[in-house]
PDB file of C-alpha atoms in Angstrom:
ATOM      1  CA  UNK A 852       0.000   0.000   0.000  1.00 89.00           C
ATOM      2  CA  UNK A 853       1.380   3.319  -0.235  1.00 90.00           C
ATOM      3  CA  UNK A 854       0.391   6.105   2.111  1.00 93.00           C
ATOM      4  CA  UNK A 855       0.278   9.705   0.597  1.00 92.00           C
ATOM      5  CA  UNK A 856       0.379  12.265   2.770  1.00 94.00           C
ATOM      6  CA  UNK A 857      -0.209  15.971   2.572  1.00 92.00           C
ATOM      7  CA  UNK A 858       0.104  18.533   4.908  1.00 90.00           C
ATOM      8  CA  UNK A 859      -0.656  22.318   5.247  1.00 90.00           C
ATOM      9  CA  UNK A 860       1.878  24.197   7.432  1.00 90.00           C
ATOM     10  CA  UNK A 861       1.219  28.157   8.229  1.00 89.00           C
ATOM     11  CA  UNK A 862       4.779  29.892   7.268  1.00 88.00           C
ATOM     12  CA  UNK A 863       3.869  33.204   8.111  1.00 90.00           C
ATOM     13  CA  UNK A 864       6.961  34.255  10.221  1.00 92.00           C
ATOM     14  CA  UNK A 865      10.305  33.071  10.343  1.00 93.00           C
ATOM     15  CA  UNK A 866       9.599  30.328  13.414  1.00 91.00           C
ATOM     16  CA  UNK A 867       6.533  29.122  11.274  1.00 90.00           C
ATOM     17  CA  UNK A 868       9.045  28.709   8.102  1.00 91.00           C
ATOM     18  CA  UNK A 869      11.283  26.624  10.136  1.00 92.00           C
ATOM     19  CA  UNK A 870       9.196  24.378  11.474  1.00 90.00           C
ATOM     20  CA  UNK A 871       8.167  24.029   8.488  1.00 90.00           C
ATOM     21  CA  UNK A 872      11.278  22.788   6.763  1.00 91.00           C
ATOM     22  CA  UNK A 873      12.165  21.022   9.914  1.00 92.00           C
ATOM     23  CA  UNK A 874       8.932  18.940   9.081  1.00 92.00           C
ATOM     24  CA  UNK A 875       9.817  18.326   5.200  1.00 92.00           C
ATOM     25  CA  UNK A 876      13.061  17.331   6.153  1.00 93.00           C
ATOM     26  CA  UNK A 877      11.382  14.337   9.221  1.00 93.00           C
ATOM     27  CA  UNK A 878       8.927  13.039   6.119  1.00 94.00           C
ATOM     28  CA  UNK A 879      12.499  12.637   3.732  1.00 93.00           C
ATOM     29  CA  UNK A 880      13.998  10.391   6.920  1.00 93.00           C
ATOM     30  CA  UNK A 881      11.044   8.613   7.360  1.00 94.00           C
ATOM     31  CA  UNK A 882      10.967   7.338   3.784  1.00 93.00           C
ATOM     32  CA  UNK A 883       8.885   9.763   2.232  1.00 94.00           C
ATOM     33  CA  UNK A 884       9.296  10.958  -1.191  1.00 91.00           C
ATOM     34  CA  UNK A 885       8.243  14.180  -2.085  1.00 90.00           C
ATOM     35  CA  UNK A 886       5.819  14.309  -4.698  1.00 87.00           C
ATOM     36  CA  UNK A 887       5.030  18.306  -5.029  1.00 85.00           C
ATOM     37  CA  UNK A 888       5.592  20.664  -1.794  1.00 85.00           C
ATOM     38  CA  UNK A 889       2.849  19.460  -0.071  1.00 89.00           C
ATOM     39  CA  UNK A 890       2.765  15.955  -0.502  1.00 92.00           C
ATOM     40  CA  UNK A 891       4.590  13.182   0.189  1.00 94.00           C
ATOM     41  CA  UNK A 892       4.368   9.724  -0.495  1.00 92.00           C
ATOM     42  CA  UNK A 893       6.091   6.211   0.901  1.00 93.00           C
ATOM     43  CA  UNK A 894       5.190   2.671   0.177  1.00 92.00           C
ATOM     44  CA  UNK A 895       4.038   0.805   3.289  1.00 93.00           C
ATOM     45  CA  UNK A 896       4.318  -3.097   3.543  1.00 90.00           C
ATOM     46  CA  UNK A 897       3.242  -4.266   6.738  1.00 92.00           C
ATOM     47  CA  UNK A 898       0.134  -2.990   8.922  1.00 93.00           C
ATOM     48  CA  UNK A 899       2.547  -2.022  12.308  1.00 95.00           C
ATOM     49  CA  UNK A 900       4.792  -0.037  10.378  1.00 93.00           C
ATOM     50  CA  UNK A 901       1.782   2.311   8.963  1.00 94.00           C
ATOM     51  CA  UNK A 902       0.704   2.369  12.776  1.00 94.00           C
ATOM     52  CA  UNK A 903       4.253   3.565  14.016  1.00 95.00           C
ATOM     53  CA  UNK A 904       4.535   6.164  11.074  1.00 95.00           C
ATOM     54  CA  UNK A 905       1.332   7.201  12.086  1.00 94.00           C
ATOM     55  CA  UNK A 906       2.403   7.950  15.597  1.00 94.00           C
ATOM     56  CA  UNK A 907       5.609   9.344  14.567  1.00 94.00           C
ATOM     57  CA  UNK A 908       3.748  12.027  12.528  1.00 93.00           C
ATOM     58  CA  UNK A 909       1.024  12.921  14.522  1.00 91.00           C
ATOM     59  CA  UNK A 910       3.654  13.371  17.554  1.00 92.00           C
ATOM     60  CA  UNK A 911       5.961  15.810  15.656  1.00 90.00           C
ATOM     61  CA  UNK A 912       3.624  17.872  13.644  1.00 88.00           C
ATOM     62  CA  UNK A 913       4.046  21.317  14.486  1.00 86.00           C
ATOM     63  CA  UNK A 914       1.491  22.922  16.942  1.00 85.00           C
ATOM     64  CA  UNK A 915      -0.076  24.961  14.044  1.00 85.00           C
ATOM     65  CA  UNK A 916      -0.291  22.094  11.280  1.00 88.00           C
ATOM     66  CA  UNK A 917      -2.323  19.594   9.711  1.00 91.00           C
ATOM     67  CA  UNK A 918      -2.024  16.957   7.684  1.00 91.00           C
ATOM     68  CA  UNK A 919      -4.034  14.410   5.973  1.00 92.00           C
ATOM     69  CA  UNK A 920      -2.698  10.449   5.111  1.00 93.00           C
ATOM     70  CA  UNK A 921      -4.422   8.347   2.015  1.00 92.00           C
ATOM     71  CA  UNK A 922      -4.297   5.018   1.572  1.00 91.00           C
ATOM     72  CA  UNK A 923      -3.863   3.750  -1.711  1.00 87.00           C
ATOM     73  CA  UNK A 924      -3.540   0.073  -2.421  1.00 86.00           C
ATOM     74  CA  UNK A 925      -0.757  -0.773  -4.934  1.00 79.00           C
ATOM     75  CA  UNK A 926      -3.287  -1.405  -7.695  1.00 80.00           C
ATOM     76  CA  UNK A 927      -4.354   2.675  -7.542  1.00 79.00           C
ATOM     77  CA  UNK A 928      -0.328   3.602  -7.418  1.00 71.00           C
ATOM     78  CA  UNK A 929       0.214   1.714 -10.355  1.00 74.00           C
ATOM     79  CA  UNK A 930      -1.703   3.206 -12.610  1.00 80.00           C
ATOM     80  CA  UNK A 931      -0.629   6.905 -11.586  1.00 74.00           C
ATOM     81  CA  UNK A 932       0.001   9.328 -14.563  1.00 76.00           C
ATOM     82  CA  UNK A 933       2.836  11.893 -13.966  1.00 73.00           C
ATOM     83  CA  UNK A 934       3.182  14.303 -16.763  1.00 74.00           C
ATOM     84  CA  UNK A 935       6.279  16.425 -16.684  1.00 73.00           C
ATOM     85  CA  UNK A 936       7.468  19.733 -17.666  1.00 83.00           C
ATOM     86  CA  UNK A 937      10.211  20.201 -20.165  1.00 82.00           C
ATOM     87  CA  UNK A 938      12.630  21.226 -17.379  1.00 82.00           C
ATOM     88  CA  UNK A 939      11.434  19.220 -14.797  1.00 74.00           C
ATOM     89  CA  UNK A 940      13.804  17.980 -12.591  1.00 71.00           C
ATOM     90  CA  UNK A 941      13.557  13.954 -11.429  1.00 67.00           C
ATOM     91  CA  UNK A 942      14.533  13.695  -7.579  1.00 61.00           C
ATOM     92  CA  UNK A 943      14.864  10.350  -6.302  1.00 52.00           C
ATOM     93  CA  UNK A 944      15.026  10.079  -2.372  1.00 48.00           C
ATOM     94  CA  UNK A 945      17.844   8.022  -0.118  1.00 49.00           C
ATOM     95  CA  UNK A 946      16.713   4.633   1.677  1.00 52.00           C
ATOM     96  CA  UNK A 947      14.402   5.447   4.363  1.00 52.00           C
ATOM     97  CA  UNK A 948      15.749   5.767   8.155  1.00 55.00           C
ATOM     98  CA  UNK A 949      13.053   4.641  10.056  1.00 57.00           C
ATOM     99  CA  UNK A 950      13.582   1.538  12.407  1.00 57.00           C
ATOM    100  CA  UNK A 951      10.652   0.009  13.717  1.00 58.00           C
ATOM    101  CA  UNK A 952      10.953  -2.052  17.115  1.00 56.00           C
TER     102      UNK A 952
END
């Protein structure tokens, strides 16, 4: 299954703006791949590692912020259509960090 996540973050002042890139930067080290600014994706294989990423994020989201997880099965992910600019830029993402116990 993949879980796609989006989030809306205020980044009004400069403490708002940090946070907010403090945020982005978690999702990336959990094993998220950014999709646009807002949303994130990350496949998911078993049910207790969608439960721990689930407590992970709703323990760090900033004060301010909300965000909103979709589950897709594989067979929805599969058919996705991404149609690119000319410039574009492709950004593949490291291994994820996250250790589950």
């Amino acid at each position: 299954m993949i879980l796609l996540l989006s989030f809306d973050l205020p980044r009004n002042t400069k403490d708002e703006r940090k946070q907010a890139a403090k945020y982005r930067k978690r999702l990336v080290e959990l094993g998220f791949m950014m999709k646009q600014f807002s949303l994130y994706e990350r496949e998911v294989v078993s049910e207790q590692t969608k439960r721990r990423l689930i407590e992970i994020l709703k323990s760090e989201i900033p004060d301010t912020g909300l965000i909103t997880l979709y589950q897709l099965p594989n067979a929805v992910n599969d058919q996705q259509i991404t149609i690119l600019g000319d410039n574009a830029i492709l950004k593949s993402v490291g291994k994820p960090r996250l250790i589950v116990i």
